[in-house]
Amino acid sequence: MADRNRKATPADGKRMLKIAALGDLHVREDGHASYRDLFGEISREADVLVLAGDLTNLGKPSEAELLAEDLRNCSIPVVAVLGNHDYESDAAEDVTKILRQADVHLLDGQAIEIGEVGFVGVKGFVGGFGSRMLGSFGEPAIKAMVAESVSEAMRLENAMRQVRAKRTIVVLHYAPVVETVAGEPPEIFPFLGSSRLAETIDRFQVSAVVHGHAHRGSYKGQTPGGAKVYNVAMHVAKPSGRPYALLDI
Ligand SMILES: [Fe+2]
Ligand SMILES: [Fe+2]
């Protein structure tokens, strides 16, 4: 699988890097629909595959093994972040290890450069949006929740500072803006993401942001500072007409 990363730059002097992005594969042991063919198709269509979390359904190492097996059919570099589902079995470290062994650039507060594009990845967290964001007030449990949200935004900021490339794509699981969760029940909006991520993004020059998690959300939005945001959860309809988004970065 070492050859996957050989095709790390756009072919034929192409200026833009074509990125296929999708989230929420939710690979499960029972009735697992294989992604082999989809990964083969993506390898022909794009230069890099980005996976926006919820790679597994219950965060089991056995599910990660199934995904790693399917990824053998992917011949382009793969960049990924984990999602909340990947933490469910308290085995996120094992899931990470299995996927990294399968040559996946699994980012958790880091950045990597591929084909002159910086990829910055962090899972993100809940907390709500805009002026309705959850504030650090009251019970320790609420403060801990807000602290986690702030910590993810800070980890994103630290990763952004590592980037030297002129073009950057931010890979998240949770949404940084409310626009791309529209379509979900409003009652759960605060559990789908946090504006703190967008505040961080807007301190930098970012070409695009992709996220998942909001299965019933909307494809396109933007941060207050104008960075383009795409909800690439598999279930969200996309202009490509395919489960993955195609972005020229
Ligand atoms: Fe999901
Ligand atoms: Fe999720």
PDB file of C-alpha atoms and ligand atoms in Angstrom:
ATOM      1  CA  MET A   1       0.000   0.000   0.000  1.00  0.00           C
ATOM      2  CA  ALA A   2       3.043   2.225  -0.005  1.00  0.00           C
ATOM      3  CA  ASP A   3       2.263   3.172  -3.623  1.00  0.00           C
ATOM      4  CA  ARG A   4      -0.927   4.921  -2.529  1.00  0.00           C
ATOM      5  CA  ASN A   5       1.078   7.957  -1.458  1.00  0.00           C
ATOM      6  CA  ARG A   6       3.137   8.022  -4.609  1.00  0.00           C
ATOM      7  CA  LYS A   7       0.256   9.719  -6.432  1.00  0.00           C
ATOM      8  CA  ALA A   8       0.439  12.646  -4.063  1.00  0.00           C
ATOM      9  CA  THR A   9       0.511  15.474  -6.584  1.00  0.00           C
ATOM     10  CA  PRO A  10      -1.936  16.417  -9.297  1.00  0.00           C
ATOM     11  CA  ALA A  11      -1.138  14.668 -12.566  1.00  0.00           C
ATOM     12  CA  ASP A  12      -0.332  16.371 -15.876  1.00  0.00           C
ATOM     13  CA  GLY A  13       0.647  19.757 -14.422  1.00  0.00           C
ATOM     14  CA  LYS A  14      -2.896  20.293 -13.132  1.00  0.00           C
ATOM     15  CA  ARG A  15      -2.896  23.300 -10.792  1.00  0.00           C
ATOM     16  CA  MET A  16      -5.765  22.299  -8.552  1.00  0.00           C
ATOM     17  CA  LEU A  17      -5.916  19.238  -6.376  1.00  0.00           C
ATOM     18  CA  LYS A  18      -9.162  17.301  -6.769  1.00  0.00           C
ATOM     19  CA  ILE A  19     -10.398  16.172  -3.401  1.00  0.00           C
ATOM     20  CA  ALA A  20     -13.134  13.603  -2.842  1.00  0.00           C
ATOM     21  CA  ALA A  21     -14.653  14.123   0.602  1.00  0.00           C
ATOM     22  CA  LEU A  22     -17.180  12.056   2.479  1.00  0.00           C
ATOM     23  CA  GLY A  23     -18.119  11.455   6.071  1.00  0.00           C
ATOM     24  CA  ASP A  24     -20.101   9.019   8.162  1.00  0.00           C
ATOM     25  CA  LEU A  25     -19.242   5.698   6.592  1.00  0.00           C
ATOM     26  CA  HIS A  26     -20.348   4.003   9.841  1.00  0.00           C
ATOM     27  CA  VAL A  27     -18.666   0.733   8.907  1.00  0.00           C
ATOM     28  CA  ARG A  28     -20.282  -2.067  10.909  1.00  0.00           C
ATOM     29  CA  GLU A  29     -19.617  -5.751  11.374  1.00  0.00           C
ATOM     30  CA  ASP A  30     -23.138  -6.970  10.589  1.00  0.00           C
ATOM     31  CA  GLY A  31     -24.537  -6.233   7.163  1.00  0.00           C
ATOM     32  CA  HIS A  32     -21.520  -4.133   6.316  1.00  0.00           C
ATOM     33  CA  ALA A  33     -21.926  -2.675   2.856  1.00  0.00           C
ATOM     34  CA  SER A  34     -18.483  -2.821   1.295  1.00  0.00           C
ATOM     35  CA  TYR A  35     -16.931   0.472   0.226  1.00  0.00           C
ATOM     36  CA  ARG A  36     -14.423  -1.271  -2.017  1.00  0.00           C
ATOM     37  CA  ASP A  37     -16.077  -0.266  -5.286  1.00  0.00           C
ATOM     38  CA  LEU A  38     -16.706   3.286  -4.090  1.00  0.00           C
ATOM     39  CA  PHE A  39     -13.035   3.680  -3.110  1.00  0.00           C
ATOM     40  CA  GLY A  40     -12.013   2.322  -6.519  1.00  0.00           C
ATOM     41  CA  GLU A  41     -14.264   4.869  -8.229  1.00  0.00           C
ATOM     42  CA  ILE A  42     -12.930   7.715  -6.063  1.00  0.00           C
ATOM     43  CA  SER A  43      -9.348   6.718  -6.893  1.00  0.00           C
ATOM     44  CA  ARG A  44     -10.157   7.293 -10.572  1.00  0.00           C
ATOM     45  CA  GLU A  45     -12.019  10.584  -9.929  1.00  0.00           C
ATOM     46  CA  ALA A  46      -9.812  12.371  -7.405  1.00  0.00           C
ATOM     47  CA  ASP A  47      -6.246  12.999  -6.204  1.00  0.00           C
ATOM     48  CA  VAL A  48      -6.935  12.701  -2.464  1.00  0.00           C
ATOM     49  CA  LEU A  49      -9.712  11.063  -0.405  1.00  0.00           C
ATOM     50  CA  VAL A  50     -10.856  12.864   2.753  1.00  0.00           C
ATOM     51  CA  LEU A  51     -12.943  11.027   5.368  1.00  0.00           C
ATOM     52  CA  ALA A  52     -14.788  13.309   7.795  1.00  0.00           C
ATOM     53  CA  GLY A  53     -15.285  11.014  10.787  1.00  0.00           C
ATOM     54  CA  ASP A  54     -17.722   8.347  11.995  1.00  0.00           C
ATOM     55  CA  LEU A  55     -15.546   5.943  10.067  1.00  0.00           C
ATOM     56  CA  THR A  56     -16.903   3.088  12.196  1.00  0.00           C
ATOM     57  CA  ASN A  57     -20.362   2.583  13.660  1.00  0.00           C
ATOM     58  CA  LEU A  58     -19.432   1.606  17.209  1.00  0.00           C
ATOM     59  CA  GLY A  59     -15.740   2.426  17.357  1.00  0.00           C
ATOM     60  CA  LYS A  60     -14.756  -1.265  17.390  1.00  0.00           C
ATOM     61  CA  PRO A  61     -11.286  -2.263  16.197  1.00  0.00           C
ATOM     62  CA  SER A  62     -12.957  -5.032  14.157  1.00  0.00           C
ATOM     63  CA  GLU A  63     -14.928  -2.373  12.252  1.00  0.00           C
ATOM     64  CA  ALA A  64     -11.726  -0.411  11.626  1.00  0.00           C
ATOM     65  CA  GLU A  65     -10.173  -3.612  10.228  1.00  0.00           C
ATOM     66  CA  LEU A  66     -13.057  -3.927   7.763  1.00  0.00           C
ATOM     67  CA  LEU A  67     -12.547  -0.334   6.642  1.00  0.00           C
ATOM     68  CA  ALA A  68      -8.796  -0.874   6.325  1.00  0.00           C
ATOM     69  CA  GLU A  69      -9.531  -3.888   4.148  1.00  0.00           C
ATOM     70  CA  ASP A  70     -11.839  -1.856   1.870  1.00  0.00           C
ATOM     71  CA  LEU A  71      -9.227   0.911   1.671  1.00  0.00           C
ATOM     72  CA  ARG A  72      -6.852  -1.529  -0.001  1.00  0.00           C
ATOM     73  CA  ASN A  73      -8.865  -0.687  -3.109  1.00  0.00           C
ATOM     74  CA  CYS A  74      -8.039   3.020  -2.729  1.00  0.00           C
ATOM     75  CA  SER A  75      -4.937   4.038  -4.680  1.00  0.00           C
ATOM     76  CA  ILE A  76      -4.812   7.734  -3.684  1.00  0.00           C
ATOM     77  CA  PRO A  77      -3.722   9.312  -0.359  1.00  0.00           C
ATOM     78  CA  VAL A  78      -6.353   9.185   2.395  1.00  0.00           C
ATOM     79  CA  VAL A  79      -6.732  11.894   5.039  1.00  0.00           C
ATOM     80  CA  ALA A  80      -9.216  11.354   7.885  1.00  0.00           C
ATOM     81  CA  VAL A  81     -10.449  12.476  11.287  1.00  0.00           C
ATOM     82  CA  LEU A  82     -12.398  10.389  13.795  1.00  0.00           C
ATOM     83  CA  GLY A  83     -16.028  11.086  14.704  1.00  0.00           C
ATOM     84  CA  ASN A  84     -18.022  10.591  17.899  1.00  0.00           C
ATOM     85  CA  HIS A  85     -19.021   7.050  16.852  1.00  0.00           C
ATOM     86  CA  ASP A  86     -15.342   6.110  16.669  1.00  0.00           C
ATOM     87  CA  TYR A  87     -15.130   6.743  20.436  1.00  0.00           C
ATOM     88  CA  GLU A  88     -18.131   4.621  21.429  1.00  0.00           C
ATOM     89  CA  SER A  89     -16.184   1.459  22.410  1.00  0.00           C
ATOM     90  CA  ASP A  90     -13.431   3.298  24.280  1.00  0.00           C
ATOM     91  CA  ALA A  91     -10.984   1.998  21.701  1.00  0.00           C
ATOM     92  CA  ALA A  92     -10.238   5.134  19.671  1.00  0.00           C
ATOM     93  CA  GLU A  93      -6.502   4.521  20.097  1.00  0.00           C
ATOM     94  CA  ASP A  94      -6.779   1.046  18.565  1.00  0.00           C
ATOM     95  CA  VAL A  95      -9.003   2.332  15.752  1.00  0.00           C
ATOM     96  CA  THR A  96      -6.419   5.055  15.079  1.00  0.00           C
ATOM     97  CA  LYS A  97      -3.570   2.560  15.056  1.00  0.00           C
ATOM     98  CA  ILE A  98      -5.316   0.197  12.655  1.00  0.00           C
ATOM     99  CA  LEU A  99      -6.110   2.990  10.206  1.00  0.00           C
ATOM    100  CA  ARG A 100      -2.636   4.521  10.408  1.00  0.00           C
ATOM    101  CA  GLN A 101      -1.188   1.078   9.701  1.00  0.00           C
ATOM    102  CA  ALA A 102      -3.425   1.055   6.609  1.00  0.00           C
ATOM    103  CA  ASP A 103      -1.607   4.242   5.481  1.00  0.00           C
ATOM    104  CA  VAL A 104      -4.425   6.614   6.419  1.00  0.00           C
ATOM    105  CA  HIS A 105      -3.239  10.084   7.462  1.00  0.00           C
ATOM    106  CA  LEU A 106      -5.475  10.161  10.528  1.00  0.00           C
ATOM    107  CA  LEU A 107      -5.331  13.718  11.851  1.00  0.00           C
ATOM    108  CA  ASP A 108      -6.127  14.617  15.436  1.00  0.00           C
ATOM    109  CA  GLY A 109      -4.837  18.142  15.851  1.00  0.00           C
ATOM    110  CA  GLN A 110      -2.174  17.835  13.162  1.00  0.00           C
ATOM    111  CA  ALA A 111      -1.566  19.088   9.645  1.00  0.00           C
ATOM    112  CA  ILE A 112      -0.124  17.402   6.583  1.00  0.00           C
ATOM    113  CA  GLU A 113       0.769  18.724   3.149  1.00  0.00           C
ATOM    114  CA  ILE A 114      -0.182  16.791   0.015  1.00  0.00           C
ATOM    115  CA  GLY A 115       0.237  18.191  -3.491  1.00  0.00           C
ATOM    116  CA  GLU A 116       0.880  21.710  -2.183  1.00  0.00           C
ATOM    117  CA  VAL A 117      -2.359  21.703  -0.169  1.00  0.00           C
ATOM    118  CA  GLY A 118      -2.359  21.749   3.625  1.00  0.00           C
ATOM    119  CA  PHE A 119      -4.808  19.350   5.305  1.00  0.00           C
ATOM    120  CA  VAL A 120      -5.659  20.227   8.890  1.00  0.00           C
ATOM    121  CA  GLY A 121      -7.750  17.812  10.916  1.00  0.00           C
ATOM    122  CA  VAL A 122      -9.496  17.773  14.256  1.00  0.00           C
ATOM    123  CA  LYS A 123     -12.726  16.096  15.341  1.00  0.00           C
ATOM    124  CA  GLY A 124     -14.350  19.161  16.906  1.00  0.00           C
ATOM    125  CA  PHE A 125     -17.123  18.986  19.487  1.00  0.00           C
ATOM    126  CA  VAL A 126     -20.638  20.125  20.397  1.00  0.00           C
ATOM    127  CA  GLY A 127     -21.641  23.477  21.889  1.00  0.00           C
ATOM    128  CA  GLY A 128     -24.038  25.288  19.584  1.00  0.00           C
ATOM    129  CA  PHE A 129     -23.847  28.253  17.319  1.00  0.00           C
ATOM    130  CA  GLY A 130     -23.538  32.027  17.289  1.00  0.00           C
ATOM    131  CA  SER A 131     -24.906  33.963  20.227  1.00  0.00           C
ATOM    132  CA  ARG A 132     -26.774  30.819  21.393  1.00  0.00           C
ATOM    133  CA  MET A 133     -23.554  28.931  22.000  1.00  0.00           C
ATOM    134  CA  LEU A 134     -23.300  27.156  25.366  1.00  0.00           C
ATOM    135  CA  GLY A 135     -21.328  29.317  27.790  1.00  0.00           C
ATOM    136  CA  SER A 136     -19.012  28.266  30.599  1.00  0.00           C
ATOM    137  CA  PHE A 137     -21.396  28.908  33.506  1.00  0.00           C
ATOM    138  CA  GLY A 138     -22.923  26.949  36.348  1.00  0.00           C
ATOM    139  CA  GLU A 139     -22.336  23.281  37.049  1.00  0.00           C
ATOM    140  CA  PRO A 140     -18.885  21.717  36.627  1.00  0.00           C
ATOM    141  CA  ALA A 141     -20.388  19.316  34.048  1.00  0.00           C
ATOM    142  CA  ILE A 142     -21.430  22.232  31.816  1.00  0.00           C
ATOM    143  CA  LYS A 143     -18.036  23.878  32.267  1.00  0.00           C
ATOM    144  CA  ALA A 144     -16.310  20.604  31.333  1.00  0.00           C
ATOM    145  CA  MET A 145     -18.400  20.395  28.175  1.00  0.00           C
ATOM    146  CA  VAL A 146     -17.526  23.957  27.150  1.00  0.00           C
ATOM    147  CA  ALA A 147     -13.872  23.346  28.024  1.00  0.00           C
ATOM    148  CA  GLU A 148     -13.812  20.371  25.638  1.00  0.00           C
ATOM    149  CA  SER A 149     -15.298  22.521  22.885  1.00  0.00           C
ATOM    150  CA  VAL A 150     -12.717  25.275  23.490  1.00  0.00           C
ATOM    151  CA  SER A 151      -9.923  22.698  23.625  1.00  0.00           C
ATOM    152  CA  GLU A 152     -10.849  21.299  20.195  1.00  0.00           C
ATOM    153  CA  ALA A 153     -10.856  24.837  18.745  1.00  0.00           C
ATOM    154  CA  MET A 154      -7.416  25.449  20.267  1.00  0.00           C
ATOM    155  CA  ARG A 155      -6.084  22.192  18.850  1.00  0.00           C
ATOM    156  CA  LEU A 156      -7.384  23.300  15.461  1.00  0.00           C
ATOM    157  CA  GLU A 157      -5.602  26.629  15.891  1.00  0.00           C
ATOM    158  CA  ASN A 158      -2.306  24.938  16.783  1.00  0.00           C
ATOM    159  CA  ALA A 159      -2.600  22.650  13.763  1.00  0.00           C
ATOM    160  CA  MET A 160      -3.380  25.611  11.488  1.00  0.00           C
ATOM    161  CA  ARG A 161      -0.146  27.251  12.623  1.00  0.00           C
ATOM    162  CA  GLN A 162       1.816  24.252  11.327  1.00  0.00           C
ATOM    163  CA  VAL A 163       0.634  24.835   7.750  1.00  0.00           C
ATOM    164  CA  ARG A 164       3.027  26.402   5.285  1.00  0.00           C
ATOM    165  CA  ALA A 165       0.995  25.700   2.128  1.00  0.00           C
ATOM    166  CA  LYS A 166      -0.921  28.541   0.448  1.00  0.00           C
ATOM    167  CA  ARG A 167      -4.088  26.442   0.091  1.00  0.00           C
ATOM    168  CA  THR A 168      -5.611  24.752   3.103  1.00  0.00           C
ATOM    169  CA  ILE A 169      -8.548  22.447   3.701  1.00  0.00           C
ATOM    170  CA  VAL A 170      -9.863  21.935   7.224  1.00  0.00           C
ATOM    171  CA  VAL A 171     -11.283  18.494   7.993  1.00  0.00           C
ATOM    172  CA  LEU A 172     -13.728  18.224  10.902  1.00  0.00           C
ATOM    173  CA  HIS A 173     -16.408  15.833  12.068  1.00  0.00           C
ATOM    174  CA  TYR A 174     -18.590  18.377  13.893  1.00  0.00           C
ATOM    175  CA  ALA A 175     -20.054  21.362  12.042  1.00  0.00           C
ATOM    176  CA  PRO A 176     -18.467  24.808  12.462  1.00  0.00           C
ATOM    177  CA  VAL A 177     -21.570  26.681  11.239  1.00  0.00           C
ATOM    178  CA  VAL A 178     -25.314  26.301  11.638  1.00  0.00           C
ATOM    179  CA  GLU A 179     -26.113  26.561   7.907  1.00  0.00           C
ATOM    180  CA  THR A 180     -24.880  23.065   7.079  1.00  0.00           C
ATOM    181  CA  VAL A 181     -26.865  21.412   9.879  1.00  0.00           C
ATOM    182  CA  ALA A 182     -30.128  22.915   8.571  1.00  0.00           C
ATOM    183  CA  GLY A 183     -32.504  20.038   7.851  1.00  0.00           C
ATOM    184  CA  GLU A 184     -31.815  18.337  11.169  1.00  0.00           C
ATOM    185  CA  PRO A 185     -34.346  18.825  14.010  1.00  0.00           C
ATOM    186  CA  PRO A 186     -33.567  22.287  15.514  1.00  0.00           C
ATOM    187  CA  GLU A 187     -33.643  20.722  19.006  1.00  0.00           C
ATOM    188  CA  ILE A 188     -30.346  18.946  18.306  1.00  0.00           C
ATOM    189  CA  PHE A 189     -28.465  21.764  16.550  1.00  0.00           C
ATOM    190  CA  PRO A 190     -26.262  22.433  19.641  1.00  0.00           C
ATOM    191  CA  PHE A 191     -25.135  18.774  19.574  1.00  0.00           C
ATOM    192  CA  LEU A 192     -24.064  18.939  15.938  1.00  0.00           C
ATOM    193  CA  GLY A 193     -21.198  21.371  16.227  1.00  0.00           C
ATOM    194  CA  SER A 194     -19.789  24.588  17.543  1.00  0.00           C
ATOM    195  CA  SER A 195     -19.160  28.104  16.242  1.00  0.00           C
ATOM    196  CA  ARG A 196     -15.910  28.113  18.203  1.00  0.00           C
ATOM    197  CA  LEU A 197     -14.445  26.105  15.316  1.00  0.00           C
ATOM    198  CA  ALA A 198     -15.517  28.787  12.815  1.00  0.00           C
ATOM    199  CA  GLU A 199     -14.015  31.530  15.006  1.00  0.00           C
ATOM    200  CA  THR A 200     -10.678  29.746  14.771  1.00  0.00           C
ATOM    201  CA  ILE A 201     -11.004  29.070  11.036  1.00  0.00           C
ATOM    202  CA  ASP A 202     -11.683  32.742  10.371  1.00  0.00           C
ATOM    203  CA  ARG A 203      -8.336  33.721  11.858  1.00  0.00           C
ATOM    204  CA  PHE A 204      -6.656  31.983   8.897  1.00  0.00           C
ATOM    205  CA  GLN A 205      -6.841  31.809   5.114  1.00  0.00           C
ATOM    206  CA  VAL A 206      -8.790  28.600   4.437  1.00  0.00           C
ATOM    207  CA  SER A 207      -9.796  27.298   0.992  1.00  0.00           C
ATOM    208  CA  ALA A 208     -12.535  24.961   2.242  1.00  0.00           C
ATOM    209  CA  VAL A 209     -13.863  23.240   5.344  1.00  0.00           C
ATOM    210  CA  VAL A 210     -15.487  19.814   5.254  1.00  0.00           C
ATOM    211  CA  HIS A 211     -17.389  18.099   8.048  1.00  0.00           C
ATOM    212  CA  GLY A 212     -19.871  15.286   8.611  1.00  0.00           C
ATOM    213  CA  HIS A 213     -22.046  14.266  11.590  1.00  0.00           C
ATOM    214  CA  ALA A 214     -25.234  16.077  10.444  1.00  0.00           C
ATOM    215  CA  HIS A 215     -26.640  13.250   8.301  1.00  0.00           C
ATOM    216  CA  ARG A 216     -29.801  15.227   7.526  1.00  0.00           C
ATOM    217  CA  GLY A 217     -28.060  18.566   7.158  1.00  0.00           C
ATOM    218  CA  SER A 218     -27.358  20.728   4.113  1.00  0.00           C
ATOM    219  CA  TYR A 219     -24.400  20.577   1.752  1.00  0.00           C
ATOM    220  CA  LYS A 220     -23.123  24.115   1.613  1.00  0.00           C
ATOM    221  CA  GLY A 221     -22.533  27.024   3.956  1.00  0.00           C
ATOM    222  CA  GLN A 222     -19.872  29.492   4.984  1.00  0.00           C
ATOM    223  CA  THR A 223     -18.221  30.877   8.078  1.00  0.00           C
ATOM    224  CA  PRO A 224     -18.909  34.499   9.121  1.00  0.00           C
ATOM    225  CA  GLY A 225     -15.481  35.299   7.619  1.00  0.00           C
ATOM    226  CA  GLY A 226     -16.457  33.741   4.264  1.00  0.00           C
ATOM    227  CA  ALA A 227     -14.677  30.349   4.327  1.00  0.00           C
ATOM    228  CA  LYS A 228     -16.646  27.773   2.337  1.00  0.00           C
ATOM    229  CA  VAL A 229     -18.078  24.943   4.426  1.00  0.00           C
ATOM    230  CA  TYR A 230     -19.325  21.624   3.040  1.00  0.00           C
ATOM    231  CA  ASN A 231     -21.276  18.965   4.921  1.00  0.00           C
ATOM    232  CA  VAL A 232     -19.991  15.824   3.232  1.00  0.00           C
ATOM    233  CA  ALA A 233     -21.898  13.244   5.318  1.00  0.00           C
ATOM    234  CA  MET A 234     -22.683  10.371   2.943  1.00  0.00           C
ATOM    235  CA  HIS A 235     -26.418  10.872   3.300  1.00  0.00           C
ATOM    236  CA  VAL A 236     -26.374  14.544   2.239  1.00  0.00           C
ATOM    237  CA  ALA A 237     -27.202  15.227  -1.440  1.00  0.00           C
ATOM    238  CA  LYS A 238     -24.251  16.712  -3.297  1.00  0.00           C
ATOM    239  CA  PRO A 239     -23.737  18.401  -6.695  1.00  0.00           C
ATOM    240  CA  SER A 240     -21.566  15.416  -7.724  1.00  0.00           C
ATOM    241  CA  GLY A 241     -24.670  13.206  -7.551  1.00  0.00           C
ATOM    242  CA  ARG A 242     -22.457  10.739  -5.680  1.00  0.00           C
ATOM    243  CA  PRO A 243     -22.102  10.014  -1.921  1.00  0.00           C
ATOM    244  CA  TYR A 244     -18.841  12.010  -1.943  1.00  0.00           C
ATOM    245  CA  ALA A 245     -18.214  15.676  -2.699  1.00  0.00           C
ATOM    246  CA  LEU A 246     -15.647  16.640  -5.334  1.00  0.00           C
ATOM    247  CA  LEU A 247     -13.738  19.809  -4.511  1.00  0.00           C
ATOM    248  CA  ASP A 248     -11.014  21.528  -6.505  1.00  0.00           C
ATOM    249  CA  ILE A 249      -8.597  23.039  -4.007  1.00  0.00           C
TER     250      ILE A 249
HETATM  251 FE    FE B   1     -22.500   9.914  11.627  1.00  0.00          FE
HETATM  252 FE    FE B   2     -21.182  11.772  14.240  1.00  0.00          FE
END
